[in-house]
mmCIF file of C-alpha atoms in Angstrom:
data_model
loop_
_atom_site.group_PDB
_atom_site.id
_atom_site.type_symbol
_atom_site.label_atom_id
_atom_site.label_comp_id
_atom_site.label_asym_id
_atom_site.label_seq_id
_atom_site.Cartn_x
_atom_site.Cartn_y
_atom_site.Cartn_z
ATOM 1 C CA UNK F 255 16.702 8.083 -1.372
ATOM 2 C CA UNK F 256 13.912 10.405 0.187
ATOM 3 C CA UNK F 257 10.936 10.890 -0.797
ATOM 4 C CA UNK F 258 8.489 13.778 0.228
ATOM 5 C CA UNK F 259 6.916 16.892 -0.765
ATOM 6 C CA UNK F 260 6.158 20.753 0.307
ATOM 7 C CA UNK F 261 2.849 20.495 -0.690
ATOM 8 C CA UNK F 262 0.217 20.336 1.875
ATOM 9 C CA UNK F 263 -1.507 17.009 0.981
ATOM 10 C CA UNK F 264 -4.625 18.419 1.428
ATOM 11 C CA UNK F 265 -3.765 20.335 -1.959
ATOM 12 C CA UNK F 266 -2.513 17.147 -3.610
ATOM 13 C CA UNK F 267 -4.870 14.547 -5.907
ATOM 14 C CA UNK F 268 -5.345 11.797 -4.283
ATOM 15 C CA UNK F 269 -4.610 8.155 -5.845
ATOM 16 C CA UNK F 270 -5.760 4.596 -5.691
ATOM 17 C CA UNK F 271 -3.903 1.787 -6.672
ATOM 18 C CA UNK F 272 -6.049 -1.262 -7.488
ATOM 19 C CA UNK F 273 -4.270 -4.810 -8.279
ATOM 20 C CA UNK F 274 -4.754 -8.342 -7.379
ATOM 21 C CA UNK F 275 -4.140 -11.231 -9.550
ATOM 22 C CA UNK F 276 -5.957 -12.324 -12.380
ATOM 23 C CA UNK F 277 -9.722 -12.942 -11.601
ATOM 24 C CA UNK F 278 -9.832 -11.668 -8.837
ATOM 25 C CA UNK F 279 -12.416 -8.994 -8.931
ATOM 26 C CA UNK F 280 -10.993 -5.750 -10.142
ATOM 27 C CA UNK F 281 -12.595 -4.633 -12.830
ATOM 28 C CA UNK F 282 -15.835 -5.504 -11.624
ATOM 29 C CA UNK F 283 -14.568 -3.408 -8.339
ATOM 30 C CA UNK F 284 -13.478 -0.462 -10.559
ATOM 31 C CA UNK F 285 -17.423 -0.465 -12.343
ATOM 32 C CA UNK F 286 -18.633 -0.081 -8.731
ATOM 33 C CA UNK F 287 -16.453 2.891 -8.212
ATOM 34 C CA UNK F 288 -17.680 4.321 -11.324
ATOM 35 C CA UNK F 289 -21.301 3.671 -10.719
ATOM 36 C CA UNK F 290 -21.444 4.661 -7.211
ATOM 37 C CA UNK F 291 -22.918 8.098 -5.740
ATOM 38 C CA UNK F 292 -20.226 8.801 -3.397
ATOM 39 C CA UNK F 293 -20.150 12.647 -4.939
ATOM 40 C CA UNK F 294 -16.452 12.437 -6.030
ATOM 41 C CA UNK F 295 -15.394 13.032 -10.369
ATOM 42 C CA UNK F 296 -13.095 9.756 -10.753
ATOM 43 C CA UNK F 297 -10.567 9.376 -13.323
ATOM 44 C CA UNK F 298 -9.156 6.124 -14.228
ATOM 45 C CA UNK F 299 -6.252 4.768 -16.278
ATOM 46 C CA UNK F 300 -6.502 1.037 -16.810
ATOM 47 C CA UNK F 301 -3.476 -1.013 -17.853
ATOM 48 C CA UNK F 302 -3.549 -4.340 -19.657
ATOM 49 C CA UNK F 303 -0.480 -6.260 -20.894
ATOM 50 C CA UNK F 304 -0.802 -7.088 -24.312
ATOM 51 C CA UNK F 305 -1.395 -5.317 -27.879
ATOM 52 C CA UNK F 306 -5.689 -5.165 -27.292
ATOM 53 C CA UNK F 307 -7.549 -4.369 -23.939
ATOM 54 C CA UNK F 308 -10.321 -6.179 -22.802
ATOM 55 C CA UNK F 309 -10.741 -4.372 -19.587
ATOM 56 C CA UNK F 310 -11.120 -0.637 -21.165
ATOM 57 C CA UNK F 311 -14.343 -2.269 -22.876
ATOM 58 C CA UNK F 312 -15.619 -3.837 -19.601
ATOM 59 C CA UNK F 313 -15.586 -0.568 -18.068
ATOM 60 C CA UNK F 314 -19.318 0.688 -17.808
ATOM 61 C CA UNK F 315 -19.707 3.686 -19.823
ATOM 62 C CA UNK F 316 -19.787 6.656 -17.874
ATOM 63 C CA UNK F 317 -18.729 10.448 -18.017
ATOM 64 C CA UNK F 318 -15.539 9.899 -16.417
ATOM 65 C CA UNK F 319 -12.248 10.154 -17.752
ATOM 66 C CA UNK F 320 -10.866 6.938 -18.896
ATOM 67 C CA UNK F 321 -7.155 6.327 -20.306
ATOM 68 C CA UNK F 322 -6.373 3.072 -21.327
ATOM 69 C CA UNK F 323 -2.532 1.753 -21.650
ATOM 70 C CA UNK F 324 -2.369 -1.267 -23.602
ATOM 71 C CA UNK F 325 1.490 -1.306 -24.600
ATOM 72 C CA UNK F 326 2.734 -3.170 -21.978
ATOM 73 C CA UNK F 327 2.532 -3.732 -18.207
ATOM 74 C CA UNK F 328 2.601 -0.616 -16.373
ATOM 75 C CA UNK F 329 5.228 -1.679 -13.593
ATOM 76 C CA UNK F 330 7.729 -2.275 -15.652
ATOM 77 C CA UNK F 331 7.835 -1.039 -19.380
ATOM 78 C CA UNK F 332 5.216 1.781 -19.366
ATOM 79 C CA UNK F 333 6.407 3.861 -16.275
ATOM 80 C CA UNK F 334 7.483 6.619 -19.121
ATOM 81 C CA UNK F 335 3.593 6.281 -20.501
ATOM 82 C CA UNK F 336 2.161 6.589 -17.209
ATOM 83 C CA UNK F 337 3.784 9.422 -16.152
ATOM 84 C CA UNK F 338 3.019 10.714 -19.562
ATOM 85 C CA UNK F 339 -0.539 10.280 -19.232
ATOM 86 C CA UNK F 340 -0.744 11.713 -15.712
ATOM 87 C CA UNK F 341 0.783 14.354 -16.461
ATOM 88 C CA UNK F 342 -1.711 15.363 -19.458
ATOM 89 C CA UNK F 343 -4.542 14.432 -16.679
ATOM 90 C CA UNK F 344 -3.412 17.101 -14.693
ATOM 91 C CA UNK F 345 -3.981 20.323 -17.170
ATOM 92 C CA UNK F 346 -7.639 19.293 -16.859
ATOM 93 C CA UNK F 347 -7.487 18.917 -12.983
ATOM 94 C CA UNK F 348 -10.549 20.589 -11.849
ATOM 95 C CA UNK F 349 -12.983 17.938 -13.954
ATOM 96 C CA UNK F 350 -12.201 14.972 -10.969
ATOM 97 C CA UNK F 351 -11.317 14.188 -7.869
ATOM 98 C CA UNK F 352 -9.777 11.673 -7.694
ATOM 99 C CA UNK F 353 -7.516 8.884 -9.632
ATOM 100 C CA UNK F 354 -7.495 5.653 -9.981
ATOM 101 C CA UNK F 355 -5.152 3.462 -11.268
ATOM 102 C CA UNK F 356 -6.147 -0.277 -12.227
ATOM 103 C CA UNK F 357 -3.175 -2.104 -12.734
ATOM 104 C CA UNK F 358 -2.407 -5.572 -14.587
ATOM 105 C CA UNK F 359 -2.881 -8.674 -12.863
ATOM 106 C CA UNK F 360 0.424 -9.556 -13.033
ATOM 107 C CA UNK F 361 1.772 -6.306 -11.726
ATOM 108 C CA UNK F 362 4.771 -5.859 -9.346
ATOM 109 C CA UNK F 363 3.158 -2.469 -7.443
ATOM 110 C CA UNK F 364 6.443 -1.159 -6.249
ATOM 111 C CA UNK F 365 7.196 0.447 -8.943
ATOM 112 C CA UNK F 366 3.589 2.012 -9.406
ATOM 113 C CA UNK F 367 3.594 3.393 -6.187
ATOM 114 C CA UNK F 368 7.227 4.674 -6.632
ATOM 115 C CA UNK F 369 6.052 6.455 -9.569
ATOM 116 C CA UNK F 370 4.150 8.899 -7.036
ATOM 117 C CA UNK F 371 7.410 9.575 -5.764
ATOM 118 C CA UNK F 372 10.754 9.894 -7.847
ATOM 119 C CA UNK F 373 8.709 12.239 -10.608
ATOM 120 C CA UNK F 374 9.388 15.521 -8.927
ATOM 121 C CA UNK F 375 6.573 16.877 -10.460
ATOM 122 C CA UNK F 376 4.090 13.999 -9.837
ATOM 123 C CA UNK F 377 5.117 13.759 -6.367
ATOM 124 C CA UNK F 378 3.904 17.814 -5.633
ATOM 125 C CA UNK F 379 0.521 17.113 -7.541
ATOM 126 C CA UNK F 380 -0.290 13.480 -6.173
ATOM 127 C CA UNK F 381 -0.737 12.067 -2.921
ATOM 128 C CA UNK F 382 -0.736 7.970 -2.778
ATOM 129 C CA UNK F 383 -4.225 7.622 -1.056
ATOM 130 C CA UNK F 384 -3.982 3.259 -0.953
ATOM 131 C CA UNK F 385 -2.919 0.535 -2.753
ATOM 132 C CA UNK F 386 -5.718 -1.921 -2.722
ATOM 133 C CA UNK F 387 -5.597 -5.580 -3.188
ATOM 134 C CA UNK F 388 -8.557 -8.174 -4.211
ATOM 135 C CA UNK F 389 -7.945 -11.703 -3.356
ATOM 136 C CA UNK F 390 -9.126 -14.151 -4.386
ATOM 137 C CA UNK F 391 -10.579 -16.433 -1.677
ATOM 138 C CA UNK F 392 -11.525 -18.997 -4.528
ATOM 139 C CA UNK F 393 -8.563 -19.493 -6.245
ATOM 140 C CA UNK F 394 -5.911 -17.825 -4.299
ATOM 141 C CA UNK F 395 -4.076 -20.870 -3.126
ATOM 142 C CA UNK F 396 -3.583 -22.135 -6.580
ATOM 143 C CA UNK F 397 -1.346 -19.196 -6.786
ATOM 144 C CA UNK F 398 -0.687 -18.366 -3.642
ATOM 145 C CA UNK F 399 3.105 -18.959 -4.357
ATOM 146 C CA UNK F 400 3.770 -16.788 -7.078
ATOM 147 C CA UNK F 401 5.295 -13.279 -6.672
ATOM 148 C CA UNK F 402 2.648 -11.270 -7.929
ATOM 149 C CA UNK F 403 0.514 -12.755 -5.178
ATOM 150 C CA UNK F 404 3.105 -12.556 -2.768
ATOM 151 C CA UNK F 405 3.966 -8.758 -3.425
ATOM 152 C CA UNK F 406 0.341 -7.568 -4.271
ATOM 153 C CA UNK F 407 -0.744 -8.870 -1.089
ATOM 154 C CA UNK F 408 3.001 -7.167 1.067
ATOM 155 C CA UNK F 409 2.032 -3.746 -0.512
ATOM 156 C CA UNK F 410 -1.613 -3.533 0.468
ATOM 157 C CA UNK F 411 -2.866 -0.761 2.564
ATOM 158 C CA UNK F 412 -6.553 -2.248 2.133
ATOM 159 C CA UNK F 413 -7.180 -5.735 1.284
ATOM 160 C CA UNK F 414 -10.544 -6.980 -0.314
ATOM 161 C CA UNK F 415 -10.950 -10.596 0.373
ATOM 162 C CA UNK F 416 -13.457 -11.504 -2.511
ATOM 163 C CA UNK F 417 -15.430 -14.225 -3.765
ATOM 164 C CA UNK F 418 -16.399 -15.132 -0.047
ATOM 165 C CA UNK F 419 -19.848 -16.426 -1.203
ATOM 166 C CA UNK F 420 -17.928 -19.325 -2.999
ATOM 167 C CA UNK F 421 -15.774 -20.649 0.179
ATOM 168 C CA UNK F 422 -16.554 -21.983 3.496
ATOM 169 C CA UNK F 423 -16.255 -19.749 6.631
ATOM 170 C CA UNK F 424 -13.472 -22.330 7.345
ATOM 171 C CA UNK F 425 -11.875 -21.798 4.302
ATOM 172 C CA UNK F 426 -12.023 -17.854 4.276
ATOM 173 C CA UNK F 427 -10.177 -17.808 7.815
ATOM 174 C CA UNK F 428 -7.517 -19.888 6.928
ATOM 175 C CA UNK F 429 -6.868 -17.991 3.823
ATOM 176 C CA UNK F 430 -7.643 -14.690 5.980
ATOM 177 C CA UNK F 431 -4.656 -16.084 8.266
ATOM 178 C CA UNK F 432 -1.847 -16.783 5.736
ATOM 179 C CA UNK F 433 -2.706 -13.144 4.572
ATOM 180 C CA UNK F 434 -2.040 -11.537 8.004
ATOM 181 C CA UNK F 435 0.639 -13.224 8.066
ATOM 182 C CA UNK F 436 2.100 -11.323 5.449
ATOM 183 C CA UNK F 437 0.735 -8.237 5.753
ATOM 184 C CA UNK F 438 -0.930 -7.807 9.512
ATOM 185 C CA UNK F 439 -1.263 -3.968 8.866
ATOM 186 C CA UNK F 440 -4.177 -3.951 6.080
ATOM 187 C CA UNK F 441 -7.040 -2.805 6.478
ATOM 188 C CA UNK F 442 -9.238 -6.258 5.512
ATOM 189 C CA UNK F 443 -12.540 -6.450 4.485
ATOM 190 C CA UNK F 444 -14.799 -8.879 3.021
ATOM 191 C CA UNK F 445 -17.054 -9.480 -0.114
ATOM 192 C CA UNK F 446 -19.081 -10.562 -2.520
ATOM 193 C CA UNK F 447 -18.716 -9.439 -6.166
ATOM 194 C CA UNK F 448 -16.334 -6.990 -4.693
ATOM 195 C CA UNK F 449 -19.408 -5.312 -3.199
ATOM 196 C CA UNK F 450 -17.280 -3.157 -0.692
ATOM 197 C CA UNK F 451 -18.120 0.329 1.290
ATOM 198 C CA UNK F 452 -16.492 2.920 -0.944
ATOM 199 C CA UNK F 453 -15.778 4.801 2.280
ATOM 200 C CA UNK F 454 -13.433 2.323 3.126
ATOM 201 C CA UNK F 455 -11.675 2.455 -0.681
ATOM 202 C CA UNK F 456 -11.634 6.192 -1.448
ATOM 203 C CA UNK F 457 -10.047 8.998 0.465
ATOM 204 C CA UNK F 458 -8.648 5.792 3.028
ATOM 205 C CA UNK F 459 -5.170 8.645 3.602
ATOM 206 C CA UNK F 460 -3.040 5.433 2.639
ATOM 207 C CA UNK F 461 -1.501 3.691 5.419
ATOM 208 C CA UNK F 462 -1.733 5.062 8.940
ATOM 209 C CA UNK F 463 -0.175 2.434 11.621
ATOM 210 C CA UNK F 464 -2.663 4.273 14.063
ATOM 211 C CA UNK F 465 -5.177 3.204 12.031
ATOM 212 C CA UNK F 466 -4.053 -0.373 11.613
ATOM 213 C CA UNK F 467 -3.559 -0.286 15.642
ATOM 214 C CA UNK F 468 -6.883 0.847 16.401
ATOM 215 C CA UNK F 469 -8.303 -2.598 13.917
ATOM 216 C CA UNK F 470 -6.345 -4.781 16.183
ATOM 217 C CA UNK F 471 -5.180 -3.390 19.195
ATOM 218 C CA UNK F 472 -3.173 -6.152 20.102
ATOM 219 C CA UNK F 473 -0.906 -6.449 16.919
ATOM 220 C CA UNK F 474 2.180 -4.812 18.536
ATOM 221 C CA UNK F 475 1.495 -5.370 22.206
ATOM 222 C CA UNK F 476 4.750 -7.515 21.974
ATOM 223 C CA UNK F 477 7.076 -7.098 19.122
ATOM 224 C CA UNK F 478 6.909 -10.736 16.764
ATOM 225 C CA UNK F 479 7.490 -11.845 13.637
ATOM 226 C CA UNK F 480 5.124 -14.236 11.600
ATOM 227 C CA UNK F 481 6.525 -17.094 10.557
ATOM 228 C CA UNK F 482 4.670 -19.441 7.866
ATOM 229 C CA UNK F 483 5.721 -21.412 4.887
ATOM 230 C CA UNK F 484 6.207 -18.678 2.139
ATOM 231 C CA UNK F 485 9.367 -16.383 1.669
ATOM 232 C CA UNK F 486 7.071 -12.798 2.255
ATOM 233 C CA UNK F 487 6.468 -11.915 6.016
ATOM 234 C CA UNK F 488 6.250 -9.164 8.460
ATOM 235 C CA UNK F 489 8.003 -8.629 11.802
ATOM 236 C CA UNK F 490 6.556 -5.881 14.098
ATOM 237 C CA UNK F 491 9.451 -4.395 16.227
ATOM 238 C CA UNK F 492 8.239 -2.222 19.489
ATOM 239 C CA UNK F 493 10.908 0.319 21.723
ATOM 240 C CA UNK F 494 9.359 1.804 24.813
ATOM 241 C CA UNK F 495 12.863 4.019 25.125
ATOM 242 C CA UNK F 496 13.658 6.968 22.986
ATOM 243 C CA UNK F 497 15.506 6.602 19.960
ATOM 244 C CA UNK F 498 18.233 8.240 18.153
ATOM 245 C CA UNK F 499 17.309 9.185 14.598
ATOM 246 C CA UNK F 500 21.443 9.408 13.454
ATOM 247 C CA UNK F 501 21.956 5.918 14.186
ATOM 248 C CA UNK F 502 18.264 5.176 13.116
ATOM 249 C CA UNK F 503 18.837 6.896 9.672
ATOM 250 C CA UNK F 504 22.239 5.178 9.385
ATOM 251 C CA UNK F 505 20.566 2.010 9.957
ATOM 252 C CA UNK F 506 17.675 1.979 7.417
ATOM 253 C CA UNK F 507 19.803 3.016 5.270
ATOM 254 C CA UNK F 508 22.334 0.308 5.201
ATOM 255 C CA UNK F 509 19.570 -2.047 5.451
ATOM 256 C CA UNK F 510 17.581 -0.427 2.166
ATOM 257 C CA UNK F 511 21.252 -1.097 0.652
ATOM 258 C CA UNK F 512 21.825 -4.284 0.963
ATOM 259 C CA UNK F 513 18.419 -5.511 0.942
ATOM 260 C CA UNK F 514 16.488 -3.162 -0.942
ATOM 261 C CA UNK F 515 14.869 -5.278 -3.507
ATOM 262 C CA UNK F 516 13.365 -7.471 -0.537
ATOM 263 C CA UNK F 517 11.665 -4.945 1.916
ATOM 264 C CA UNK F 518 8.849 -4.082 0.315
ATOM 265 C CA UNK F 519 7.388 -1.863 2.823
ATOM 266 C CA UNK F 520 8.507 -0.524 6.356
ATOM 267 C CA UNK F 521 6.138 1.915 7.916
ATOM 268 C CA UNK F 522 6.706 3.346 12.057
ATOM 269 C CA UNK F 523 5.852 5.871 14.488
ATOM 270 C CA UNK F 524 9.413 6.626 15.941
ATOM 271 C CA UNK F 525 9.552 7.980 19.586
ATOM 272 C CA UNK F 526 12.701 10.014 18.934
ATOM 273 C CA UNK F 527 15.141 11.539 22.231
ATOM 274 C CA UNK F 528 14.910 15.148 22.876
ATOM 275 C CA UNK F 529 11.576 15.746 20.930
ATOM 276 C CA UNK F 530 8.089 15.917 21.844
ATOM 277 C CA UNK F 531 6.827 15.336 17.891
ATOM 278 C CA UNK F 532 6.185 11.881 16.798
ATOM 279 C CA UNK F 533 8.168 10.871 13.665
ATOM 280 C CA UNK F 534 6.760 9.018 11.080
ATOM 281 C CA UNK F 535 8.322 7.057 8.841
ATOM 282 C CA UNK F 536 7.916 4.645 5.728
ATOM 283 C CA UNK F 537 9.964 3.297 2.689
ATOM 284 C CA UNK F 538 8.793 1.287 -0.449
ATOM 285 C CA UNK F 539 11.823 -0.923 -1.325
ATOM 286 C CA UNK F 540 14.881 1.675 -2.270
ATOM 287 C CA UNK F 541 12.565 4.625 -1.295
ATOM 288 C CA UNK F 542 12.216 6.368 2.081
ATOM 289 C CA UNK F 543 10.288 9.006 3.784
ATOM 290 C CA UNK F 544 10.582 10.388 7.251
ATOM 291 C CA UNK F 545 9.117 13.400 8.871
ATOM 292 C CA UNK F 546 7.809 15.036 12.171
ATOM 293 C CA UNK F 547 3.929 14.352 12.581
ATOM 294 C CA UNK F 548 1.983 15.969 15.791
ATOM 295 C CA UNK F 549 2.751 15.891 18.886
ATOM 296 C CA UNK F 550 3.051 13.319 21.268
ATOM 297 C CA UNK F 551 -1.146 13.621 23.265
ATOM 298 C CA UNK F 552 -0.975 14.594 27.178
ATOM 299 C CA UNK F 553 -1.349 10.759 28.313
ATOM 300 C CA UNK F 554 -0.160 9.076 25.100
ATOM 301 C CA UNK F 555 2.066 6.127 25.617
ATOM 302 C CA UNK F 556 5.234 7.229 23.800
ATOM 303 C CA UNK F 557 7.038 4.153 22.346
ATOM 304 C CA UNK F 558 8.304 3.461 18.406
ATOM 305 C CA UNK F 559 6.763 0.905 17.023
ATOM 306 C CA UNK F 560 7.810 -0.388 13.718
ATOM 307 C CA UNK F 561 6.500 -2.743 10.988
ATOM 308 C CA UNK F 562 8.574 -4.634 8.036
ATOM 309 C CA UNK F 563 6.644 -6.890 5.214
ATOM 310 C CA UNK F 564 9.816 -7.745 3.170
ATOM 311 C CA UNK F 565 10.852 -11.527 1.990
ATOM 312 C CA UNK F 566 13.582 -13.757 3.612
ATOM 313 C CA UNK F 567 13.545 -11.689 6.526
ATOM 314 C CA UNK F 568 15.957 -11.547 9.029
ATOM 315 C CA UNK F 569 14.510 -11.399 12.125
ATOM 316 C CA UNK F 570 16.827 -11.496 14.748
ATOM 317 C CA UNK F 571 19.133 -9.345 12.585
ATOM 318 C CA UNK F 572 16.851 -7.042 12.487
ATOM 319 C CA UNK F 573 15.716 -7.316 16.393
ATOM 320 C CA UNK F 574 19.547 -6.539 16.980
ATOM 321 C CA UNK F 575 19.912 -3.508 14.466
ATOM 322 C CA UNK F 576 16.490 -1.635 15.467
ATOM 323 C CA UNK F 577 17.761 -1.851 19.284
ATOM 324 C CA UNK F 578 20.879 -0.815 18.563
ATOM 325 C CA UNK F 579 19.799 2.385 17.825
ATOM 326 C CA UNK F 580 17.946 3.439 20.903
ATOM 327 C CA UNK F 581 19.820 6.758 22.148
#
């Protein structure tokens, strides 16, 4: 199923997606967005789970607009609610900016994000600007195993490792390592008291893989997969011939079939045969999105190079389907 819209993005609201686990940091994160002078009207719909929110009366008090959804977690029972208050949001669209989104700590984002897309009408009024993820770093491996973690940290276009003032530098880079190895694409930064650059939260354009290439240069030099102890992981895959998008198309979409519920993100820049536009593509589990970007630069090393952060992956499956399709 495709997801995309006519609307210039420009024209669309941008939208963060804040999660992380419990404790880590994100209300605490969301006061700085309120409090900060970065110029932009922020609106903001927190979501507990359970009958009476605590995090609605954390929030400083400011002039912004502030929805709180109490009635259950907003990944799963509340989608209705969401799109319900969204939608009432936008008849008063010229009093922000921007929206944020805080979502439960034990939040699945999939489904958040995939709100953005399936509502016809959200999906022509909203662009997805990043999913952001706090970790942790002092707690993180007591729950490093459970799903929440584990998907939080796959869906991330910008991860905030926090709490670093409590760990050892020796502790934050092995922590910093088994979250690469999930997700190598994030942007990751660093903090304490989620004290972060709100350039590098707000107005982010969600994920670029340029912009995850030009962080670390060397992540697809060769495709690889990484391989650790947990179920989650990525595996880069990298084509220097053109490829063909029928048997491409035919491909992801078998694969989003069968194992839908377990690719949690795939995100490329496809080299395609016969065109001189790079095509980008993406999918959120069931979801997928595909579509011709610029043009390939005079110079530009024309290749496809494609990421997948899913669990129990395949990889030389994989290897053998994404080559398969080269024209």
């Amino acid at each position: 199923m495709a997801f995309s819209s006519s609307v210039p993005a420009a024209e669309r609201l941008p939208v963060t997606v804040l999660t992380g686990y419990l404790g880590a940091g994100k209300t605490t994160l969301l006061n700085r967005i309120l409090t900060h002078e970065h110029g932009l009207k922020v609106a903001v719909i927190v979501n507990e789970f359970g009958e009476v929110g605590i995090d609605n009366q954390l929030v400083v008090d400011t002039d912004e607009e502030i929805f709180e959804m109490n009635n259950g977690c907003i990944c799963c029972t509340v989608r209705g609610d969401l799109i319900r208050i969204i939608g009432n949001l936008m008849k008063r669209r010229d009093r922000f900016d921007h929206l944020v989104i805080e979502t439960t700590g034990l939040a699945d984002p999939a489904p958040v994000i995939q709100t953005f897309f399936v509502d016809e009408d959200l999906r022509d009024e909203l662009r997805l600007d990043a999913v952001v993820t706090l970790v942790d770093l002092k707690h993180v491996e007591q729950h490093w195993d459970t799903e929440e973690v584990q998907e939080q940290l796959a869906f991330a276009d910008v991860l905030v490792l926090n709490k670093a003032d409590l760990v050892s530098d020796a502790d934050r880079a092995a922590i910093e390592r088994r979250v690469r190895a999930i997700n190598p694409v994030a942007r990751l930064l660093t903090s304490h008291n989620a004290d972060v650059p709100m350039q590098e939260l707000l107005g982010v354009e969600a994920f670029e893989l340029e912009r995850a290439l030009s962080l670390d240069p060397g992540f697809l030099a060769e495709e690889h997969d990484h391989e650790h102890d947990d179920a989650v992981s990525s595996l880069a895959l990298v084509e220097d011939r053109p490829m063909d998008l029928e048997k491409l198309g035919s491909w992801i979409s078998d694969l989003v079939a069968q194992r839908g519920p377990d690719l949690f993100r795939m995100k490329g820049i496809i080299q395609l045969a016969g065109k001189d536009e790079r095509y980008v593509l993406q999918s959120v589990h069931m979801l997928i999105d595909g579509d011709f970007d610029r043009p390939w630069k005079p110079g530009e090393r024309r290749r496809t190079e494609f990421v997948i952060i899913g669990r129990d992956l395949d990889a030389d499956g994989l290897r053998a389907g994404f080559h398969a399709c080269v024209a």
